[in-house]
């Protein structure tokens, strides 16, 4: 038998180098996968959209290793399946609460919804439980201040900045640790900051729409999440009057994008089944910074004013209100500006009904202010989708007067019996907690309620499981 000689040390070194090359350098090792996802399984989703980008950087090498690509695809598919399974369990729990007229929880709950202020109290409570238990949101980190990751924290558009700041705070319960575990995606771009920054420089050519669209395109090209759902699981939050315009030039591209807006005007394109109505706050700024007005809330027996309004003459509805009621009746106290020596919130706390007419836009901070003072809100508006209408039955704790009936305000309100008023006022005190701004946020407050509205819309779509 022939003797086997030992391999040359040079040949051994060469073999090891070749093995190192194959493992670490060869393009066969790059497990990249370009996906072309189908639209979400929702009957409203169109069949054609802009092509989906690669889920990795555009400069990444093209995949050539079929085995690694399939492995990566299966791993990512399981993440999507896990998310959809979580949502399916939440849907089942909510449907069970509706069917059994009961809710279940693995923790002690301090608040039990009751009464007819809710469209379905059991469903709402169970849905809130499921949201707190599992809902995760990824806030995109791209962009720099002041246009992104910040917003107004006081005055008329303050809820915009407060929401962005709370959503991105380190202690946020809903913040996803990684985008792959997120159920929804937040665009932390401030329309108010864009307008403030550019409008003063050139009021006729400021680039609000291009800036917002460019930001969406940036995250859509860098990540796969926008294109896999065509924006149906993405949302923005803005209280600026012009915020609804951000989709104006590319309505088809933003067809399924969730807009959380104070200006929830259905005559201007607000879609209640897709968009979310955001309560408007008017918070004090420096040096009296606060999260809301002082809550005086006198009992009904000490409310001697039938109805109250004070504000500027913005819009046709308020002009009509001033025409008929400004400084004309001691029971219907309507002022253009707070009278000297009077306290706005104190008068509101002394009133049975607080008039909430639309101004230049449909929303008004008086709805929230009425809640703070346990004053029954009187909604005088056209085309306004009230906040949290998918959960709250506003007809059970508010009064609606069409603008054309402004001359009949006193007759209508005087015709409400004391028993009926006490019922309305009691219900206002019960739902008022949903309009309180807390930092940090607390269950059932306005921050949770806004997220719950987004959560409900996310429950209504289902991503295809063949994307990742």
Short mmCIF file of C-alpha atoms in Angstrom, two decimals:
data_model
loop_
_atom_site.label_atom_id
_atom_site.label_comp_id
_atom_site.label_asym_id
_atom_site.label_seq_id
_atom_site.Cartn_x
_atom_site.Cartn_y
_atom_site.Cartn_z
CA UNK A 1 0.00 0.00 0.00
CA UNK A 2 1.31 3.40 -0.93
CA UNK A 3 2.25 5.77 1.90
CA UNK A 4 0.09 8.94 2.24
CA UNK A 5 2.18 12.04 2.62
CA UNK A 6 1.14 14.90 4.94
CA UNK A 7 -0.36 17.98 3.24
CA UNK A 8 1.90 20.89 2.61
CA UNK A 9 1.57 23.67 5.19
CA UNK A 10 1.32 26.17 2.32
CA UNK A 11 -1.62 24.24 0.85
CA UNK A 12 -3.32 24.16 4.26
CA UNK A 13 -2.98 27.94 4.68
CA UNK A 14 -4.34 28.49 1.16
CA UNK A 15 -7.34 26.27 1.92
CA UNK A 16 -8.13 28.18 5.12
CA UNK A 17 -7.95 31.52 3.28
CA UNK A 18 -10.32 30.21 0.61
CA UNK A 19 -12.76 29.01 3.27
CA UNK A 20 -12.62 32.42 5.00
CA UNK A 21 -13.36 34.12 1.66
CA UNK A 22 -16.38 31.90 1.01
CA UNK A 23 -17.82 32.50 4.48
CA UNK A 24 -17.25 36.22 4.93
CA UNK A 25 -16.65 37.88 1.60
CA UNK A 26 -18.42 35.98 -1.14
CA UNK A 27 -21.63 37.51 -2.49
CA UNK A 28 -23.23 34.12 -1.87
CA UNK A 29 -23.38 35.06 1.80
CA UNK A 30 -25.48 38.24 1.36
CA UNK A 31 -28.95 37.21 2.42
CA UNK A 32 -30.79 40.18 0.94
CA UNK A 33 -34.30 39.88 -0.46
CA UNK A 34 -36.19 42.33 -2.64
CA UNK A 35 -39.89 42.06 -1.91
CA UNK A 36 -42.87 42.96 -4.05
CA UNK A 37 -45.67 42.81 -1.48
CA UNK A 38 -49.34 42.50 -2.18
CA UNK A 39 -51.72 45.10 -0.73
CA UNK A 40 -53.38 44.52 2.64
CA UNK A 41 -56.41 42.28 2.59
CA UNK A 42 -58.92 45.09 2.83
CA UNK A 43 -61.58 45.50 0.18
CA UNK A 44 -60.89 49.22 -0.05
CA UNK A 45 -57.21 48.78 -0.91
CA UNK A 46 -56.55 49.35 -4.62
CA UNK A 47 -54.65 46.83 -6.73
CA UNK A 48 -52.05 49.23 -8.11
CA UNK A 49 -49.68 51.43 -6.16
CA UNK A 50 -46.15 52.76 -6.60
CA UNK A 51 -43.65 49.88 -6.66
CA UNK A 52 -42.37 48.78 -3.28
CA UNK A 53 -38.72 49.55 -2.46
CA UNK A 54 -36.30 46.96 -1.13
CA UNK A 55 -36.48 46.53 2.65
CA UNK A 56 -32.75 47.22 2.81
CA UNK A 57 -30.60 50.11 1.68
CA UNK A 58 -30.60 50.71 -2.07
CA UNK A 59 -26.82 50.25 -2.16
CA UNK A 60 -26.97 46.74 -0.71
CA UNK A 61 -25.75 43.90 -2.94
CA UNK A 62 -28.27 41.88 -4.98
CA UNK A 63 -29.03 38.44 -3.44
CA UNK A 64 -27.73 35.36 -5.14
CA UNK A 65 -27.97 32.72 -2.43
CA UNK A 66 -31.40 31.13 -2.72
CA UNK A 67 -31.17 29.19 0.53
CA UNK A 68 -30.26 32.23 2.62
CA UNK A 69 -32.93 34.34 0.92
CA UNK A 70 -35.62 31.80 1.69
CA UNK A 71 -34.43 31.56 5.30
CA UNK A 72 -34.58 35.34 5.69
CA UNK A 73 -38.03 35.44 4.07
CA UNK A 74 -39.40 32.81 6.46
CA UNK A 75 -37.98 34.65 9.48
CA UNK A 76 -39.57 37.94 8.45
CA UNK A 77 -42.83 36.28 7.47
CA UNK A 78 -43.09 34.86 10.99
CA UNK A 79 -42.82 38.37 12.45
CA UNK A 80 -45.72 39.57 10.34
CA UNK A 81 -47.70 36.48 11.24
CA UNK A 82 -47.05 37.09 14.93
CA UNK A 83 -48.28 40.67 14.68
CA UNK A 84 -51.40 39.66 12.79
CA UNK A 85 -52.07 36.85 15.28
CA UNK A 86 -51.88 39.36 18.14
CA UNK A 87 -54.41 41.56 16.38
CA UNK A 88 -56.65 38.58 15.64
CA UNK A 89 -56.65 37.65 19.34
CA UNK A 90 -57.58 41.24 20.21
CA UNK A 91 -60.45 41.20 17.72
CA UNK A 92 -61.72 37.91 19.16
CA UNK A 93 -61.57 39.27 22.71
CA UNK A 94 -63.52 42.39 21.70
CA UNK A 95 -66.17 40.35 19.89
CA UNK A 96 -66.47 38.11 22.95
CA UNK A 97 -67.00 41.16 25.17
CA UNK A 98 -69.78 42.32 22.86
CA UNK A 99 -71.38 38.87 22.81
CA UNK A 100 -71.15 38.17 26.54
CA UNK A 101 -71.63 41.77 27.69
CA UNK A 102 -68.59 41.45 29.88
CA UNK A 103 -64.87 42.15 29.68
CA UNK A 104 -61.87 40.23 30.93
CA UNK A 105 -58.48 41.37 32.13
CA UNK A 106 -55.36 39.96 33.74
CA UNK A 107 -54.96 43.02 35.89
CA UNK A 108 -57.03 45.14 38.23
CA UNK A 109 -58.96 47.84 36.42
CA UNK A 110 -59.88 51.03 38.23
CA UNK A 111 -62.44 52.22 35.71
CA UNK A 112 -65.56 50.48 34.47
CA UNK A 113 -67.42 52.27 31.66
CA UNK A 114 -71.13 52.47 32.28
CA UNK A 115 -74.18 54.27 31.03
CA UNK A 116 -75.17 54.97 27.48
CA UNK A 117 -72.44 57.56 26.76
CA UNK A 118 -70.56 54.74 25.03
CA UNK A 119 -71.74 53.07 21.88
CA UNK A 120 -70.74 49.76 23.48
CA UNK A 121 -69.16 50.05 26.89
CA UNK A 122 -68.00 46.42 27.06
CA UNK A 123 -66.40 46.54 23.64
CA UNK A 124 -64.65 49.82 24.44
CA UNK A 125 -63.27 48.64 27.74
CA UNK A 126 -62.04 45.34 26.31
CA UNK A 127 -60.55 47.13 23.33
CA UNK A 128 -58.68 49.51 25.63
CA UNK A 129 -57.39 46.55 27.65
CA UNK A 130 -56.14 44.85 24.48
CA UNK A 131 -54.51 48.06 23.28
CA UNK A 132 -52.59 48.61 26.52
CA UNK A 133 -51.60 44.95 26.53
CA UNK A 134 -50.16 44.69 23.03
CA UNK A 135 -50.27 47.84 20.85
CA UNK A 136 -46.81 49.01 19.76
CA UNK A 137 -46.00 52.03 17.61
CA UNK A 138 -42.75 52.82 15.86
CA UNK A 139 -41.95 56.52 15.56
CA UNK A 140 -39.61 57.09 12.63
CA UNK A 141 -36.31 58.59 13.78
CA UNK A 142 -35.40 60.30 10.53
CA UNK A 143 -35.40 64.08 10.32
CA UNK A 144 -34.19 66.84 12.59
CA UNK A 145 -35.71 69.53 14.76
CA UNK A 146 -37.48 71.88 14.56
CA UNK A 147 -39.64 70.44 11.76
CA UNK A 148 -39.51 66.84 13.00
CA UNK A 149 -39.59 65.38 16.54
CA UNK A 150 -40.98 68.58 18.04
CA UNK A 151 -44.13 70.65 17.90
CA UNK A 152 -45.97 73.46 19.69
CA UNK A 153 -46.36 72.70 23.39
CA UNK A 154 -48.69 75.59 24.24
CA UNK A 155 -51.44 77.77 22.81
CA UNK A 156 -53.96 76.78 20.16
CA UNK A 157 -52.11 73.92 18.42
CA UNK A 158 -50.49 72.54 21.56
CA UNK A 159 -51.91 69.01 21.37
CA UNK A 160 -49.73 68.44 18.28
CA UNK A 161 -46.45 69.00 20.11
CA UNK A 162 -47.67 67.33 23.30
CA UNK A 163 -48.54 64.15 21.41
CA UNK A 164 -45.22 64.03 19.54
CA UNK A 165 -43.30 64.59 22.77
CA UNK A 166 -45.26 61.93 24.69
CA UNK A 167 -45.05 59.42 21.85
CA UNK A 168 -41.28 59.74 21.63
CA UNK A 169 -40.59 59.90 25.36
CA UNK A 170 -38.42 57.15 26.81
CA UNK A 171 -41.15 56.09 29.19
CA UNK A 172 -43.80 55.67 26.51
CA UNK A 173 -45.63 52.40 27.09
CA UNK A 174 -46.54 52.13 23.41
CA UNK A 175 -43.10 52.73 21.89
CA UNK A 176 -41.87 49.74 19.88
CA UNK A 177 -38.25 48.70 20.48
CA UNK A 178 -37.84 47.77 16.80
CA UNK A 179 -39.98 48.56 13.75
CA UNK A 180 -40.47 44.85 13.06
CA UNK A 181 -42.56 44.51 16.22
CA UNK A 182 -44.73 47.57 15.52
CA UNK A 183 -48.42 47.39 14.70
CA UNK A 184 -48.49 51.01 13.48
CA UNK A 185 -46.01 53.68 12.40
CA UNK A 186 -45.97 57.31 13.47
CA UNK A 187 -44.62 60.16 11.33
CA UNK A 188 -43.36 62.68 13.94
CA UNK A 189 -43.39 65.67 11.60
CA UNK A 190 -45.00 68.92 12.74
CA UNK A 191 -47.15 70.76 10.21
CA UNK A 192 -47.35 73.72 12.59
CA UNK A 193 -43.57 74.00 12.74
CA UNK A 194 -43.31 73.84 8.94
CA UNK A 195 -45.87 76.62 8.57
CA UNK A 196 -44.30 78.77 11.29
CA UNK A 197 -40.82 78.33 9.87
CA UNK A 198 -41.52 78.94 6.18
CA UNK A 199 -44.75 80.96 5.98
CA UNK A 200 -43.22 84.10 7.45
CA UNK A 201 -40.38 83.91 4.94
CA UNK A 202 -42.66 83.56 1.89
CA UNK A 203 -46.41 83.29 2.55
CA UNK A 204 -47.19 82.58 -1.10
CA UNK A 205 -44.68 79.81 -1.84
CA UNK A 206 -43.92 78.00 1.39
CA UNK A 207 -43.22 74.28 0.81
CA UNK A 208 -45.53 72.54 3.30
CA UNK A 209 -46.74 69.84 0.90
CA UNK A 210 -43.32 69.02 -0.65
CA UNK A 211 -41.63 68.78 2.76
CA UNK A 212 -44.25 66.39 4.10
CA UNK A 213 -44.28 64.27 0.93
CA UNK A 214 -40.48 64.14 0.86
CA UNK A 215 -40.44 62.84 4.44
CA UNK A 216 -42.89 60.07 3.56
CA UNK A 217 -40.85 59.17 0.48
CA UNK A 218 -37.69 59.08 2.59
CA UNK A 219 -39.05 56.50 5.04
CA UNK A 220 -40.83 54.59 2.25
CA UNK A 221 -37.56 54.13 0.38
CA UNK A 222 -35.50 53.32 3.46
CA UNK A 223 -37.94 50.85 5.05
CA UNK A 224 -40.52 48.40 3.68
CA UNK A 225 -43.35 49.31 6.02
CA UNK A 226 -45.15 52.07 4.09
CA UNK A 227 -45.26 50.10 0.86
CA UNK A 228 -46.35 46.80 2.38
CA UNK A 229 -49.58 48.46 3.61
CA UNK A 230 -49.71 51.42 1.20
CA UNK A 231 -49.71 53.68 4.27
CA UNK A 232 -52.76 52.07 5.89
CA UNK A 233 -50.88 51.43 9.18
CA UNK A 234 -49.15 54.85 9.23
CA UNK A 235 -50.44 58.00 10.89
CA UNK A 236 -49.62 61.65 11.54
CA UNK A 237 -50.94 64.02 14.22
CA UNK A 238 -51.57 67.71 13.63
CA UNK A 239 -53.85 70.42 14.97
CA UNK A 240 -52.98 73.09 12.42
CA UNK A 241 -55.84 74.32 10.25
CA UNK A 242 -53.90 73.51 7.09
CA UNK A 243 -52.87 69.98 8.05
CA UNK A 244 -55.59 68.29 5.95
CA UNK A 245 -53.89 69.71 2.86
CA UNK A 246 -50.81 67.47 3.15
CA UNK A 247 -52.38 64.84 0.88
CA UNK A 248 -53.78 67.33 -1.62
CA UNK A 249 -51.30 66.80 -4.45
CA UNK A 250 -51.07 62.99 -4.15
CA UNK A 251 -54.46 61.84 -2.91
CA UNK A 252 -54.16 58.39 -4.45
CA UNK A 253 -50.76 57.80 -2.83
CA UNK A 254 -52.15 58.84 0.59
CA UNK A 255 -55.53 57.18 0.08
CA UNK A 256 -55.19 54.88 3.10
CA UNK A 257 -52.94 57.05 5.29
CA UNK A 258 -54.43 57.86 8.74
CA UNK A 259 -54.57 61.60 9.48
CA UNK A 260 -55.19 62.55 13.11
CA UNK A 261 -56.56 66.07 12.78
CA UNK A 262 -58.23 68.78 14.82
CA UNK A 263 -59.70 70.10 11.57
CA UNK A 264 -61.96 67.07 11.11
CA UNK A 265 -64.14 68.58 8.39
CA UNK A 266 -65.95 66.01 6.24
CA UNK A 267 -66.71 68.65 3.60
CA UNK A 268 -62.95 69.06 3.10
CA UNK A 269 -62.02 65.40 2.72
CA UNK A 270 -61.94 64.11 6.30
CA UNK A 271 -63.01 60.45 6.22
CA UNK A 272 -64.25 59.28 9.66
CA UNK A 273 -63.63 55.58 8.93
CA UNK A 274 -59.98 56.28 8.06
CA UNK A 275 -59.00 59.53 9.78
CA UNK A 276 -59.12 60.43 13.49
CA UNK A 277 -60.62 63.54 15.05
CA UNK A 278 -58.20 65.18 17.50
CA UNK A 279 -59.47 67.34 20.42
CA UNK A 280 -58.14 70.89 20.34
CA UNK A 281 -56.41 72.36 23.41
CA UNK A 282 -55.42 75.94 24.18
CA UNK A 283 -52.68 75.57 26.75
CA UNK A 284 -50.92 78.39 28.52
CA UNK A 285 -47.32 79.05 27.65
CA UNK A 286 -44.38 80.46 29.57
CA UNK A 287 -44.34 81.45 32.42
CA UNK A 288 -47.70 79.83 33.40
CA UNK A 289 -47.18 76.60 31.51
CA UNK A 290 -49.98 74.14 32.20
CA UNK A 291 -51.62 71.04 30.76
CA UNK A 292 -55.12 72.48 30.98
CA UNK A 293 -57.30 75.02 32.76
CA UNK A 294 -58.10 74.90 36.44
CA UNK A 295 -61.03 72.55 37.01
CA UNK A 296 -63.63 74.52 38.96
CA UNK A 297 -66.69 72.50 38.03
CA UNK A 298 -69.44 73.95 40.23
CA UNK A 299 -72.42 71.71 41.03
CA UNK A 300 -75.60 72.18 38.93
CA UNK A 301 -77.35 74.08 41.76
CA UNK A 302 -74.78 76.89 41.47
CA UNK A 303 -74.90 77.24 37.70
CA UNK A 304 -76.98 80.38 37.23
CA UNK A 305 -76.12 81.15 33.58
CA UNK A 306 -78.11 79.29 30.94
CA UNK A 307 -75.44 79.45 28.20
CA UNK A 308 -72.07 81.11 27.64
CA UNK A 309 -69.64 81.83 24.82
CA UNK A 310 -66.66 84.13 24.50
CA UNK A 311 -64.35 84.27 21.50
CA UNK A 312 -63.37 85.98 18.29
CA UNK A 313 -65.68 86.50 15.31
CA UNK A 314 -64.00 83.93 13.07
CA UNK A 315 -66.15 82.33 10.42
CA UNK A 316 -69.77 82.65 9.33
CA UNK A 317 -71.22 80.62 12.23
CA UNK A 318 -69.75 82.88 14.90
CA UNK A 319 -70.72 86.01 12.99
CA UNK A 320 -74.29 84.76 12.98
CA UNK A 321 -74.04 83.95 16.70
CA UNK A 322 -72.85 87.47 17.48
CA UNK A 323 -75.52 88.99 15.25
CA UNK A 324 -78.31 87.44 17.33
CA UNK A 325 -76.84 87.12 20.82
CA UNK A 326 -73.80 89.32 21.43
CA UNK A 327 -74.41 91.43 24.57
CA UNK A 328 -78.19 91.00 24.22
CA UNK A 329 -79.31 88.55 26.89
CA UNK A 330 -78.25 87.90 30.49
CA UNK A 331 -79.16 84.22 30.21
CA UNK A 332 -77.42 83.65 26.88
CA UNK A 333 -74.12 85.40 27.57
CA UNK A 334 -72.21 85.82 24.32
CA UNK A 335 -69.14 88.03 24.25
CA UNK A 336 -66.54 88.92 21.65
CA UNK A 337 -63.64 88.59 24.05
CA UNK A 338 -63.85 88.13 27.81
CA UNK A 339 -65.34 91.15 29.58
CA UNK A 340 -62.90 93.10 31.70
CA UNK A 341 -62.65 91.75 35.22
CA UNK A 342 -64.25 88.42 34.30
CA UNK A 343 -62.62 85.00 34.44
CA UNK A 344 -63.33 82.90 31.36
CA UNK A 345 -63.21 79.49 33.01
CA UNK A 346 -65.11 80.68 36.08
CA UNK A 347 -68.00 81.88 33.90
CA UNK A 348 -67.93 78.54 32.12
CA UNK A 349 -68.14 76.72 35.46
CA UNK A 350 -71.18 78.86 36.36
CA UNK A 351 -72.98 77.97 33.12
CA UNK A 352 -75.31 75.08 32.42
CA UNK A 353 -74.50 74.97 28.73
CA UNK A 354 -71.31 76.03 26.94
CA UNK A 355 -71.74 77.10 23.33
CA UNK A 356 -69.13 75.53 21.03
CA UNK A 357 -69.52 77.14 17.60
CA UNK A 358 -67.07 76.44 14.81
CA UNK A 359 -64.76 79.29 13.86
CA UNK A 360 -62.59 79.57 10.78
CA UNK A 361 -62.35 75.77 10.99
CA UNK A 362 -64.71 73.22 12.50
CA UNK A 363 -62.76 72.46 15.70
CA UNK A 364 -62.74 74.60 18.81
CA UNK A 365 -60.91 74.26 22.15
CA UNK A 366 -64.20 75.11 23.86
CA UNK A 367 -65.28 71.48 23.59
CA UNK A 368 -62.35 70.43 25.81
CA UNK A 369 -62.79 73.48 28.07
CA UNK A 370 -66.46 72.63 28.59
CA UNK A 371 -65.44 69.10 29.62
CA UNK A 372 -62.95 70.50 32.14
CA UNK A 373 -65.71 72.57 33.78
CA UNK A 374 -68.40 69.83 33.56
CA UNK A 375 -70.44 72.15 31.37
CA UNK A 376 -72.78 70.53 28.82
CA UNK A 377 -71.31 71.32 25.38
CA UNK A 378 -73.63 72.74 22.72
CA UNK A 379 -72.21 71.84 19.32
CA UNK A 380 -72.97 74.45 16.67
CA UNK A 381 -71.26 73.24 13.53
CA UNK A 382 -71.59 71.73 10.09
CA UNK A 383 -69.51 68.78 8.86
CA UNK A 384 -67.59 68.34 12.14
CA UNK A 385 -66.66 64.79 13.18
CA UNK A 386 -66.38 64.98 16.94
CA UNK A 387 -63.45 63.31 18.74
CA UNK A 388 -63.76 59.61 19.62
CA UNK A 389 -67.15 59.32 17.93
CA UNK A 390 -66.48 55.65 17.19
CA UNK A 391 -66.61 55.08 20.97
CA UNK A 392 -68.59 57.98 22.46
CA UNK A 393 -72.25 58.65 21.71
CA UNK A 394 -72.20 62.44 21.84
CA UNK A 395 -75.98 62.69 21.63
CA UNK A 396 -76.13 61.31 25.18
CA UNK A 397 -74.10 64.11 26.81
CA UNK A 398 -74.12 67.06 24.40
CA UNK A 399 -76.69 69.21 22.64
CA UNK A 400 -76.60 69.81 18.89
CA UNK A 401 -77.97 73.00 17.38
CA UNK A 402 -77.65 73.47 13.61
CA UNK A 403 -76.20 76.86 12.62
CA UNK A 404 -79.45 77.82 10.92
CA UNK A 405 -81.20 77.54 14.31
CA UNK A 406 -78.90 79.99 16.11
CA UNK A 407 -81.79 82.45 16.60
CA UNK A 408 -83.63 79.69 18.53
CA UNK A 409 -80.81 78.92 21.00
CA UNK A 410 -82.65 80.23 24.05
CA UNK A 411 -85.89 78.48 23.14
CA UNK A 412 -84.10 75.17 22.56
CA UNK A 413 -82.02 75.25 25.75
CA UNK A 414 -84.85 76.54 27.93
CA UNK A 415 -86.97 73.69 26.66
CA UNK A 416 -84.60 71.10 28.14
CA UNK A 417 -86.12 69.90 31.41
CA UNK A 418 -84.16 70.03 34.65
CA UNK A 419 -84.19 66.24 34.80
CA UNK A 420 -82.78 66.00 31.29
CA UNK A 421 -80.12 68.62 32.02
CA UNK A 422 -78.99 66.82 35.18
CA UNK A 423 -78.64 63.61 33.18
CA UNK A 424 -76.57 65.34 30.51
CA UNK A 425 -74.40 67.09 33.09
CA UNK A 426 -73.75 63.88 35.02
CA UNK A 427 -72.67 62.12 31.83
CA UNK A 428 -70.31 64.99 30.99
CA UNK A 429 -68.57 64.50 34.33
CA UNK A 430 -68.18 60.80 33.47
CA UNK A 431 -66.68 61.23 30.00
CA UNK A 432 -64.57 64.29 30.91
CA UNK A 433 -61.61 62.07 31.85
CA UNK A 434 -61.20 61.21 28.17
CA UNK A 435 -60.36 64.87 27.45
CA UNK A 436 -57.77 65.35 30.18
CA UNK A 437 -54.14 65.74 29.10
CA UNK A 438 -51.69 64.01 31.43
CA UNK A 439 -47.89 63.87 31.23
CA UNK A 440 -47.02 61.08 31.48
CA UNK A 441 -50.16 59.69 29.95
CA UNK A 442 -52.69 57.70 31.98
CA UNK A 443 -55.26 55.08 30.93
CA UNK A 444 -58.40 56.50 29.32
CA UNK A 445 -57.00 60.06 29.08
CA UNK A 446 -56.85 62.00 25.82
CA UNK A 447 -53.52 60.52 24.74
CA UNK A 448 -54.78 56.97 25.24
CA UNK A 449 -58.05 57.85 23.52
CA UNK A 450 -56.27 59.21 20.43
CA UNK A 451 -54.10 56.11 20.24
CA UNK A 452 -57.20 53.97 20.77
CA UNK A 453 -58.79 55.58 17.71
CA UNK A 454 -55.67 54.67 15.70
CA UNK A 455 -55.73 51.18 17.25
CA UNK A 456 -59.31 50.60 16.07
CA UNK A 457 -58.37 51.56 12.52
CA UNK A 458 -55.37 49.24 12.64
CA UNK A 459 -57.63 46.40 13.74
CA UNK A 460 -59.66 46.93 10.58
CA UNK A 461 -56.83 46.08 8.20
CA UNK A 462 -54.85 42.90 7.77
CA UNK A 463 -51.43 42.72 6.16
CA UNK A 464 -50.75 39.91 3.69
CA UNK A 465 -48.67 37.25 5.42
CA UNK A 466 -46.36 36.64 2.45
CA UNK A 467 -44.33 39.84 2.86
CA UNK A 468 -42.34 39.30 6.08
#
